[in-house]
Amino acid sequence: MEPYATAEQVWAGGLIFARVGAILMLLPGFGESYVPPRVRLSLALVLSLALWPIVGSSLPVLPATLGATVGWVIREVLTGLAIGAILRSFMTAMTTAGEIVSLQTTLGFSQTANPLQAQPGTTLSAFLMLLGVTLVFATNTHHLFIGGMVGSYEAIAPARPLIVSDFTAMAVRTLSQSFMLGVQLAAPVLVFALIFNLASGLVARVMPSFQVYFAAAPLSVILGLSVFTLSLGVLGTVFIDRYRSVAAFFTGGAVG
């Protein structure tokens, strides 16, 4: 390797590749099962070569022992997995919104294969997950991922101790915010379902002989999907704005 790169350069590139490759394994859109592994590895290699002149000065020197070398690599892989998991966990807001809408419109039984998850889910949740990934690329939010990779070397520099408590607190906060956002995104359908169910119950009390269920079930689906369709534009705008703020968090160079 000496005619092409020194041992220190190979070490720096490999250390960057360990973190960047781990992040790409979990990023929305890049880390999906339908993306070929060779494509992800090639992209991680290209990004590592591009980031090396920028973040190379913050990397530690080549350790003298094999144990220290393996320890640094494992540390960078764990750091990358933690960052990727935080960015990916916020996507569960769309799944939560889809499950709530499906439950309120009596479409929870409609299951389909979700290409972004390892298990099937409701049709609406799979649709919203695909919509979320599409919005990430349509609004160039994936550019913030690269900025976040660079900013992560300032926020979690390899020479500094790995702050596990801050990562844990941020993961818990991100998951709680994603669940709350999912409920907020489904709020129009929740309000509709509350009013509709109250009206159906009132009709059932006033007219006991009237079969309310047979009339309410199709109306619940039609009207609920209509409300969902009308609120879809606002839903996507709110989600991508919140997700961009999460993606830009590491770009700002702060954690915790």
PDB file of C-alpha atoms in Angstrom:
ATOM      1  CA  MET A   1       0.000   0.000   0.000  1.00  0.00           C
ATOM      2  CA  GLU A   2       2.940   2.345   0.463  1.00  0.00           C
ATOM      3  CA  PRO A   3       3.112   3.369  -3.250  1.00  0.00           C
ATOM      4  CA  TYR A   4      -0.532   4.469  -3.062  1.00  0.00           C
ATOM      5  CA  ALA A   5      -1.150   5.543   0.547  1.00  0.00           C
ATOM      6  CA  THR A   6       0.696   5.546   3.839  1.00  0.00           C
ATOM      7  CA  ALA A   7      -0.398   3.473   6.802  1.00  0.00           C
ATOM      8  CA  GLU A   8      -1.704   6.601   8.552  1.00  0.00           C
ATOM      9  CA  GLN A   9      -3.843   7.497   5.536  1.00  0.00           C
ATOM     10  CA  VAL A  10      -5.275   3.993   5.308  1.00  0.00           C
ATOM     11  CA  TRP A  11      -6.003   4.103   9.039  1.00  0.00           C
ATOM     12  CA  ALA A  12      -7.775   7.469   8.770  1.00  0.00           C
ATOM     13  CA  GLY A  13      -9.857   6.342   5.782  1.00  0.00           C
ATOM     14  CA  GLY A  14     -10.809   3.081   7.489  1.00  0.00           C
ATOM     15  CA  LEU A  15     -11.849   4.871  10.677  1.00  0.00           C
ATOM     16  CA  ILE A  16     -14.041   7.291   8.722  1.00  0.00           C
ATOM     17  CA  PHE A  17     -15.485   4.380   6.732  1.00  0.00           C
ATOM     18  CA  ALA A  18     -16.417   2.600   9.985  1.00  0.00           C
ATOM     19  CA  ARG A  19     -18.576   5.510  11.164  1.00  0.00           C
ATOM     20  CA  VAL A  20     -20.005   6.512   7.777  1.00  0.00           C
ATOM     21  CA  GLY A  21     -20.811   2.927   6.812  1.00  0.00           C
ATOM     22  CA  ALA A  22     -22.609   2.333  10.104  1.00  0.00           C
ATOM     23  CA  ILE A  23     -24.666   5.504   9.633  1.00  0.00           C
ATOM     24  CA  LEU A  24     -25.655   4.523   6.081  1.00  0.00           C
ATOM     25  CA  MET A  25     -26.820   1.122   7.323  1.00  0.00           C
ATOM     26  CA  LEU A  26     -29.700   2.789   9.196  1.00  0.00           C
ATOM     27  CA  LEU A  27     -30.428   5.990   7.284  1.00  0.00           C
ATOM     28  CA  PRO A  28     -33.914   6.206   5.740  1.00  0.00           C
ATOM     29  CA  GLY A  29     -33.771   5.437   2.043  1.00  0.00           C
ATOM     30  CA  PHE A  30     -30.135   4.309   2.073  1.00  0.00           C
ATOM     31  CA  GLY A  31     -30.354   1.581   4.676  1.00  0.00           C
ATOM     32  CA  GLU A  32     -33.429  -0.227   3.376  1.00  0.00           C
ATOM     33  CA  SER A  33     -33.369  -3.937   2.633  1.00  0.00           C
ATOM     34  CA  TYR A  34     -34.110  -3.373  -1.050  1.00  0.00           C
ATOM     35  CA  VAL A  35     -30.919  -1.311  -1.506  1.00  0.00           C
ATOM     36  CA  PRO A  36     -28.115  -3.665  -2.654  1.00  0.00           C
ATOM     37  CA  PRO A  37     -25.272  -3.966  -0.123  1.00  0.00           C
ATOM     38  CA  ARG A  38     -22.721  -3.135  -2.819  1.00  0.00           C
ATOM     39  CA  VAL A  39     -24.444   0.178  -3.472  1.00  0.00           C
ATOM     40  CA  ARG A  40     -24.346   1.093   0.222  1.00  0.00           C
ATOM     41  CA  LEU A  41     -20.701   0.035   0.564  1.00  0.00           C
ATOM     42  CA  SER A  42     -19.726   1.982  -2.551  1.00  0.00           C
ATOM     43  CA  LEU A  43     -21.534   5.086  -1.314  1.00  0.00           C
ATOM     44  CA  ALA A  44     -19.902   4.753   2.110  1.00  0.00           C
ATOM     45  CA  LEU A  45     -16.472   4.464   0.465  1.00  0.00           C
ATOM     46  CA  VAL A  46     -17.059   7.530  -1.710  1.00  0.00           C
ATOM     47  CA  LEU A  47     -18.281   9.569   1.260  1.00  0.00           C
ATOM     48  CA  SER A  48     -15.307   8.441   3.346  1.00  0.00           C
ATOM     49  CA  LEU A  49     -12.877   9.619   0.681  1.00  0.00           C
ATOM     50  CA  ALA A  50     -14.745  12.924   0.389  1.00  0.00           C
ATOM     51  CA  LEU A  51     -14.810  13.528   4.151  1.00  0.00           C
ATOM     52  CA  TRP A  52     -11.207  12.557   4.815  1.00  0.00           C
ATOM     53  CA  PRO A  53      -9.703  16.007   3.978  1.00  0.00           C
ATOM     54  CA  ILE A  54     -12.355  17.675   6.175  1.00  0.00           C
ATOM     55  CA  VAL A  55     -12.348  15.518   9.307  1.00  0.00           C
ATOM     56  CA  GLY A  56      -8.932  13.906   9.017  1.00  0.00           C
ATOM     57  CA  SER A  57      -7.360  16.298  11.511  1.00  0.00           C
ATOM     58  CA  SER A  58      -9.756  15.207  14.285  1.00  0.00           C
ATOM     59  CA  LEU A  59      -8.839  11.512  14.018  1.00  0.00           C
ATOM     60  CA  PRO A  60      -6.422   9.787  16.399  1.00  0.00           C
ATOM     61  CA  VAL A  61      -3.039   8.560  15.256  1.00  0.00           C
ATOM     62  CA  LEU A  62      -2.474   4.949  14.273  1.00  0.00           C
ATOM     63  CA  PRO A  63      -2.336   2.854  17.496  1.00  0.00           C
ATOM     64  CA  ALA A  64       0.698   0.733  18.169  1.00  0.00           C
ATOM     65  CA  THR A  65      -1.239  -2.377  19.231  1.00  0.00           C
ATOM     66  CA  LEU A  66      -3.898  -4.472  17.520  1.00  0.00           C
ATOM     67  CA  GLY A  67      -6.215  -4.275  20.526  1.00  0.00           C
ATOM     68  CA  ALA A  68      -6.255  -0.484  20.474  1.00  0.00           C
ATOM     69  CA  THR A  69      -6.901  -0.508  16.729  1.00  0.00           C
ATOM     70  CA  VAL A  70      -9.880  -2.843  17.067  1.00  0.00           C
ATOM     71  CA  GLY A  71     -11.178  -0.772  19.982  1.00  0.00           C
ATOM     72  CA  TRP A  72     -11.161   2.435  17.927  1.00  0.00           C
ATOM     73  CA  VAL A  73     -12.950   0.722  15.037  1.00  0.00           C
ATOM     74  CA  ILE A  74     -15.641  -0.707  17.336  1.00  0.00           C
ATOM     75  CA  ARG A  75     -16.098   2.705  18.952  1.00  0.00           C
ATOM     76  CA  GLU A  76     -16.637   4.390  15.586  1.00  0.00           C
ATOM     77  CA  VAL A  77     -19.062   1.687  14.447  1.00  0.00           C
ATOM     78  CA  LEU A  78     -21.115   2.065  17.631  1.00  0.00           C
ATOM     79  CA  THR A  79     -21.121   5.848  17.219  1.00  0.00           C
ATOM     80  CA  GLY A  80     -22.341   5.540  13.640  1.00  0.00           C
ATOM     81  CA  LEU A  81     -25.049   3.053  14.603  1.00  0.00           C
ATOM     82  CA  ALA A  82     -26.250   5.373  17.370  1.00  0.00           C
ATOM     83  CA  ILE A  83     -26.477   8.368  15.013  1.00  0.00           C
ATOM     84  CA  GLY A  84     -28.230   6.341  12.310  1.00  0.00           C
ATOM     85  CA  ALA A  85     -30.676   4.851  14.811  1.00  0.00           C
ATOM     86  CA  ILE A  86     -31.646   8.317  16.066  1.00  0.00           C
ATOM     87  CA  LEU A  87     -32.244   9.585  12.528  1.00  0.00           C
ATOM     88  CA  ARG A  88     -34.240   6.496  11.628  1.00  0.00           C
ATOM     89  CA  SER A  89     -36.310   6.319  14.811  1.00  0.00           C
ATOM     90  CA  PHE A  90     -37.988   9.635  14.015  1.00  0.00           C
ATOM     91  CA  MET A  91     -39.505   8.030  10.919  1.00  0.00           C
ATOM     92  CA  THR A  92     -41.752   6.016  13.236  1.00  0.00           C
ATOM     93  CA  ALA A  93     -43.926   9.140  13.506  1.00  0.00           C
ATOM     94  CA  MET A  94     -45.362   8.288  10.092  1.00  0.00           C
ATOM     95  CA  THR A  95     -46.004   4.709  11.158  1.00  0.00           C
ATOM     96  CA  THR A  96     -47.775   5.887  14.300  1.00  0.00           C
ATOM     97  CA  ALA A  97     -49.933   8.292  12.297  1.00  0.00           C
ATOM     98  CA  GLY A  98     -50.807   5.578   9.789  1.00  0.00           C
ATOM     99  CA  GLU A  99     -51.773   3.090  12.491  1.00  0.00           C
ATOM    100  CA  ILE A 100     -53.991   5.655  14.239  1.00  0.00           C
ATOM    101  CA  VAL A 101     -55.717   6.635  11.000  1.00  0.00           C
ATOM    102  CA  SER A 102     -56.255   2.966  10.115  1.00  0.00           C
ATOM    103  CA  LEU A 103     -57.740   2.293  13.539  1.00  0.00           C
ATOM    104  CA  GLN A 104     -60.107   5.247  13.383  1.00  0.00           C
ATOM    105  CA  THR A 105     -61.289   4.435   9.842  1.00  0.00           C
ATOM    106  CA  THR A 106     -61.799   0.698  10.600  1.00  0.00           C
ATOM    107  CA  LEU A 107     -59.038  -0.195   8.141  1.00  0.00           C
ATOM    108  CA  GLY A 108     -56.711  -1.682  10.725  1.00  0.00           C
ATOM    109  CA  PHE A 109     -57.382  -5.174   9.378  1.00  0.00           C
ATOM    110  CA  SER A 110     -55.965  -4.185   5.959  1.00  0.00           C
ATOM    111  CA  GLN A 111     -52.389  -5.460   6.211  1.00  0.00           C
ATOM    112  CA  THR A 112     -49.700  -5.146   3.562  1.00  0.00           C
ATOM    113  CA  ALA A 113     -45.965  -5.763   3.255  1.00  0.00           C
ATOM    114  CA  ASN A 114     -44.021  -2.711   4.392  1.00  0.00           C
ATOM    115  CA  PRO A 115     -40.742  -2.483   2.418  1.00  0.00           C
ATOM    116  CA  LEU A 116     -39.245  -0.189   5.071  1.00  0.00           C
ATOM    117  CA  GLN A 117     -39.895  -2.526   7.994  1.00  0.00           C
ATOM    118  CA  ALA A 118     -39.225  -6.171   8.737  1.00  0.00           C
ATOM    119  CA  GLN A 119     -42.880  -6.905   9.445  1.00  0.00           C
ATOM    120  CA  PRO A 120     -46.181  -6.206   7.695  1.00  0.00           C
ATOM    121  CA  GLY A 121     -48.299  -3.261   8.743  1.00  0.00           C
ATOM    122  CA  THR A 122     -51.451  -1.486   7.781  1.00  0.00           C
ATOM    123  CA  THR A 123     -51.733  -0.155   4.265  1.00  0.00           C
ATOM    124  CA  LEU A 124     -51.931   3.463   5.408  1.00  0.00           C
ATOM    125  CA  SER A 125     -48.843   3.185   7.619  1.00  0.00           C
ATOM    126  CA  ALA A 126     -46.853   1.654   4.738  1.00  0.00           C
ATOM    127  CA  PHE A 127     -48.065   4.455   2.480  1.00  0.00           C
ATOM    128  CA  LEU A 128     -47.058   7.147   4.967  1.00  0.00           C
ATOM    129  CA  MET A 129     -43.628   5.584   5.477  1.00  0.00           C
ATOM    130  CA  LEU A 130     -43.022   5.616   1.728  1.00  0.00           C
ATOM    131  CA  LEU A 131     -44.307   9.199   1.627  1.00  0.00           C
ATOM    132  CA  GLY A 132     -41.874  10.197   4.375  1.00  0.00           C
ATOM    133  CA  VAL A 133     -38.869   8.703   2.540  1.00  0.00           C
ATOM    134  CA  THR A 134     -40.006  10.349  -0.702  1.00  0.00           C
ATOM    135  CA  LEU A 135     -40.257  13.732   1.033  1.00  0.00           C
ATOM    136  CA  VAL A 136     -36.753  13.306   2.458  1.00  0.00           C
ATOM    137  CA  PHE A 137     -35.274  13.053  -1.031  1.00  0.00           C
ATOM    138  CA  ALA A 138     -37.705  15.448  -2.734  1.00  0.00           C
ATOM    139  CA  THR A 139     -36.821  18.257  -0.309  1.00  0.00           C
ATOM    140  CA  ASN A 140     -33.068  17.503  -0.390  1.00  0.00           C
ATOM    141  CA  THR A 141     -33.134  16.634   3.292  1.00  0.00           C
ATOM    142  CA  HIS A 142     -30.662  13.843   2.548  1.00  0.00           C
ATOM    143  CA  HIS A 143     -28.055  16.589   2.021  1.00  0.00           C
ATOM    144  CA  LEU A 144     -28.332  17.269   5.749  1.00  0.00           C
ATOM    145  CA  PHE A 145     -27.246  13.681   6.371  1.00  0.00           C
ATOM    146  CA  ILE A 146     -23.846  14.470   4.875  1.00  0.00           C
ATOM    147  CA  GLY A 147     -23.640  17.664   6.905  1.00  0.00           C
ATOM    148  CA  GLY A 148     -24.574  15.642   9.973  1.00  0.00           C
ATOM    149  CA  MET A 149     -21.731  13.208   9.298  1.00  0.00           C
ATOM    150  CA  VAL A 150     -19.260  16.088   9.227  1.00  0.00           C
ATOM    151  CA  GLY A 151     -20.818  17.734  12.282  1.00  0.00           C
ATOM    152  CA  SER A 152     -20.711  14.465  14.201  1.00  0.00           C
ATOM    153  CA  TYR A 153     -16.911  14.667  14.260  1.00  0.00           C
ATOM    154  CA  GLU A 154     -17.222  17.950  16.135  1.00  0.00           C
ATOM    155  CA  ALA A 155     -19.996  16.799  18.449  1.00  0.00           C
ATOM    156  CA  ILE A 156     -18.612  13.300  19.046  1.00  0.00           C
ATOM    157  CA  ALA A 157     -14.929  13.669  18.267  1.00  0.00           C
ATOM    158  CA  PRO A 158     -12.996  10.363  18.317  1.00  0.00           C
ATOM    159  CA  ALA A 159     -10.431  11.843  20.695  1.00  0.00           C
ATOM    160  CA  ARG A 160     -13.109  12.624  23.293  1.00  0.00           C
ATOM    161  CA  PRO A 161     -14.830  10.124  25.587  1.00  0.00           C
ATOM    162  CA  LEU A 162     -18.004   8.575  24.184  1.00  0.00           C
ATOM    163  CA  ILE A 163     -20.931  10.110  26.086  1.00  0.00           C
ATOM    164  CA  VAL A 164     -23.362   7.202  26.323  1.00  0.00           C
ATOM    165  CA  SER A 165     -25.741   8.984  28.696  1.00  0.00           C
ATOM    166  CA  ASP A 166     -26.301  11.843  26.233  1.00  0.00           C
ATOM    167  CA  PHE A 167     -26.991   9.396  23.417  1.00  0.00           C
ATOM    168  CA  THR A 168     -29.489   7.529  25.589  1.00  0.00           C
ATOM    169  CA  ALA A 169     -31.275  10.717  26.630  1.00  0.00           C
ATOM    170  CA  MET A 170     -31.427  11.922  23.026  1.00  0.00           C
ATOM    171  CA  ALA A 171     -32.774   8.563  21.820  1.00  0.00           C
ATOM    172  CA  VAL A 172     -35.528   8.596  24.443  1.00  0.00           C
ATOM    173  CA  ARG A 173     -36.378  12.213  23.618  1.00  0.00           C
ATOM    174  CA  THR A 174     -36.456  11.487  19.875  1.00  0.00           C
ATOM    175  CA  LEU A 175     -38.751   8.487  20.299  1.00  0.00           C
ATOM    176  CA  SER A 176     -41.128  10.429  22.545  1.00  0.00           C
ATOM    177  CA  GLN A 177     -41.201  13.328  20.088  1.00  0.00           C
ATOM    178  CA  SER A 178     -41.835  10.986  17.156  1.00  0.00           C
ATOM    179  CA  PHE A 179     -44.769   9.345  18.958  1.00  0.00           C
ATOM    180  CA  MET A 180     -46.219  12.729  19.887  1.00  0.00           C
ATOM    181  CA  LEU A 181     -45.775  13.940  16.304  1.00  0.00           C
ATOM    182  CA  GLY A 182     -47.513  10.818  14.998  1.00  0.00           C
ATOM    183  CA  VAL A 183     -50.540  11.557  17.167  1.00  0.00           C
ATOM    184  CA  GLN A 184     -50.515  15.199  16.079  1.00  0.00           C
ATOM    185  CA  LEU A 185     -50.361  14.222  12.400  1.00  0.00           C
ATOM    186  CA  ALA A 186     -53.405  12.005  12.860  1.00  0.00           C
ATOM    187  CA  ALA A 187     -55.285  14.697  14.851  1.00  0.00           C
ATOM    188  CA  PRO A 188     -57.727  15.654  12.037  1.00  0.00           C
ATOM    189  CA  VAL A 189     -58.871  12.049  11.695  1.00  0.00           C
ATOM    190  CA  LEU A 190     -59.026  11.662  15.482  1.00  0.00           C
ATOM    191  CA  VAL A 191     -61.302  14.697  15.771  1.00  0.00           C
ATOM    192  CA  PHE A 192     -63.484  13.392  12.942  1.00  0.00           C
ATOM    193  CA  ALA A 193     -63.712   9.939  14.528  1.00  0.00           C
ATOM    194  CA  LEU A 194     -64.691  11.412  17.896  1.00  0.00           C
ATOM    195  CA  ILE A 195     -67.494  13.509  16.395  1.00  0.00           C
ATOM    196  CA  PHE A 196     -68.645  10.710  14.106  1.00  0.00           C
ATOM    197  CA  ASN A 197     -68.762   8.111  16.882  1.00  0.00           C
ATOM    198  CA  LEU A 198     -70.653  10.485  19.165  1.00  0.00           C
ATOM    199  CA  ALA A 199     -73.166  11.163  16.403  1.00  0.00           C
ATOM    200  CA  SER A 200     -73.534   7.444  15.682  1.00  0.00           C
ATOM    201  CA  GLY A 201     -74.100   6.702  19.358  1.00  0.00           C
ATOM    202  CA  LEU A 202     -76.708   9.462  19.595  1.00  0.00           C
ATOM    203  CA  VAL A 203     -78.549   8.076  16.563  1.00  0.00           C
ATOM    204  CA  ALA A 204     -78.468   4.582  18.069  1.00  0.00           C
ATOM    205  CA  ARG A 205     -80.007   5.878  21.299  1.00  0.00           C
ATOM    206  CA  VAL A 206     -82.683   7.890  19.523  1.00  0.00           C
ATOM    207  CA  MET A 207     -83.546   5.130  17.021  1.00  0.00           C
ATOM    208  CA  PRO A 208     -82.891   1.758  18.702  1.00  0.00           C
ATOM    209  CA  SER A 209     -84.383  -0.199  15.812  1.00  0.00           C
ATOM    210  CA  PHE A 210     -82.089   1.413  13.235  1.00  0.00           C
ATOM    211  CA  GLN A 211     -79.008  -0.654  12.331  1.00  0.00           C
ATOM    212  CA  VAL A 212     -76.457   2.082  12.881  1.00  0.00           C
ATOM    213  CA  TYR A 213     -73.416  -0.120  12.281  1.00  0.00           C
ATOM    214  CA  PHE A 214     -74.296  -1.007   8.687  1.00  0.00           C
ATOM    215  CA  ALA A 215     -74.743   2.669   7.826  1.00  0.00           C
ATOM    216  CA  ALA A 216     -71.858   4.008   9.928  1.00  0.00           C
ATOM    217  CA  ALA A 217     -69.146   1.575   8.806  1.00  0.00           C
ATOM    218  CA  PRO A 218     -68.981   2.646   5.128  1.00  0.00           C
ATOM    219  CA  LEU A 219     -69.463   6.312   6.063  1.00  0.00           C
ATOM    220  CA  SER A 220     -66.599   6.048   8.543  1.00  0.00           C
ATOM    221  CA  VAL A 221     -64.277   4.720   5.843  1.00  0.00           C
ATOM    222  CA  ILE A 222     -65.323   7.208   3.155  1.00  0.00           C
ATOM    223  CA  LEU A 223     -65.411  10.303   5.353  1.00  0.00           C
ATOM    224  CA  GLY A 224     -62.317   9.305   7.331  1.00  0.00           C
ATOM    225  CA  LEU A 225     -60.253   8.784   4.182  1.00  0.00           C
ATOM    226  CA  SER A 226     -61.593  12.062   2.819  1.00  0.00           C
ATOM    227  CA  VAL A 227     -60.395  13.939   5.896  1.00  0.00           C
ATOM    228  CA  PHE A 228     -57.084  12.089   5.711  1.00  0.00           C
ATOM    229  CA  THR A 229     -56.653  13.041   2.047  1.00  0.00           C
ATOM    230  CA  LEU A 230     -57.439  16.699   2.687  1.00  0.00           C
ATOM    231  CA  SER A 231     -54.910  16.848   5.521  1.00  0.00           C
ATOM    232  CA  LEU A 232     -52.187  14.948   3.640  1.00  0.00           C
ATOM    233  CA  GLY A 233     -50.442  18.095   2.380  1.00  0.00           C
ATOM    234  CA  VAL A 234     -50.220  19.645   5.831  1.00  0.00           C
ATOM    235  CA  LEU A 235     -49.186  16.272   7.268  1.00  0.00           C
ATOM    236  CA  GLY A 236     -46.233  15.970   4.899  1.00  0.00           C
ATOM    237  CA  THR A 237     -45.154  19.591   5.422  1.00  0.00           C
ATOM    238  CA  VAL A 238     -45.199  19.336   9.207  1.00  0.00           C
ATOM    239  CA  PHE A 239     -43.349  16.024   9.195  1.00  0.00           C
ATOM    240  CA  ILE A 240     -40.543  17.106   6.882  1.00  0.00           C
ATOM    241  CA  ASP A 241     -40.037  20.354   8.810  1.00  0.00           C
ATOM    242  CA  ARG A 242     -39.691  18.467  12.077  1.00  0.00           C
ATOM    243  CA  TYR A 243     -37.465  15.847  10.491  1.00  0.00           C
ATOM    244  CA  ARG A 244     -35.182  18.481   8.997  1.00  0.00           C
ATOM    245  CA  SER A 245     -34.720  19.963  12.463  1.00  0.00           C
ATOM    246  CA  VAL A 246     -33.705  16.539  13.775  1.00  0.00           C
ATOM    247  CA  ALA A 247     -31.358  15.911  10.830  1.00  0.00           C
ATOM    248  CA  ALA A 248     -29.785  19.358  11.265  1.00  0.00           C
ATOM    249  CA  PHE A 249     -29.109  18.695  14.954  1.00  0.00           C
ATOM    250  CA  PHE A 250     -25.781  16.986  14.293  1.00  0.00           C
ATOM    251  CA  THR A 251     -24.890  19.601  11.694  1.00  0.00           C
ATOM    252  CA  GLY A 252     -24.983  22.182  14.462  1.00  0.00           C
ATOM    253  CA  GLY A 253     -22.282  20.290  16.267  1.00  0.00           C
ATOM    254  CA  ALA A 254     -24.059  19.689  19.556  1.00  0.00           C
ATOM    255  CA  VAL A 255     -25.322  16.640  21.352  1.00  0.00           C
ATOM    256  CA  GLY A 256     -27.569  16.328  24.359  1.00  0.00           C
TER     257      GLY A 256
END
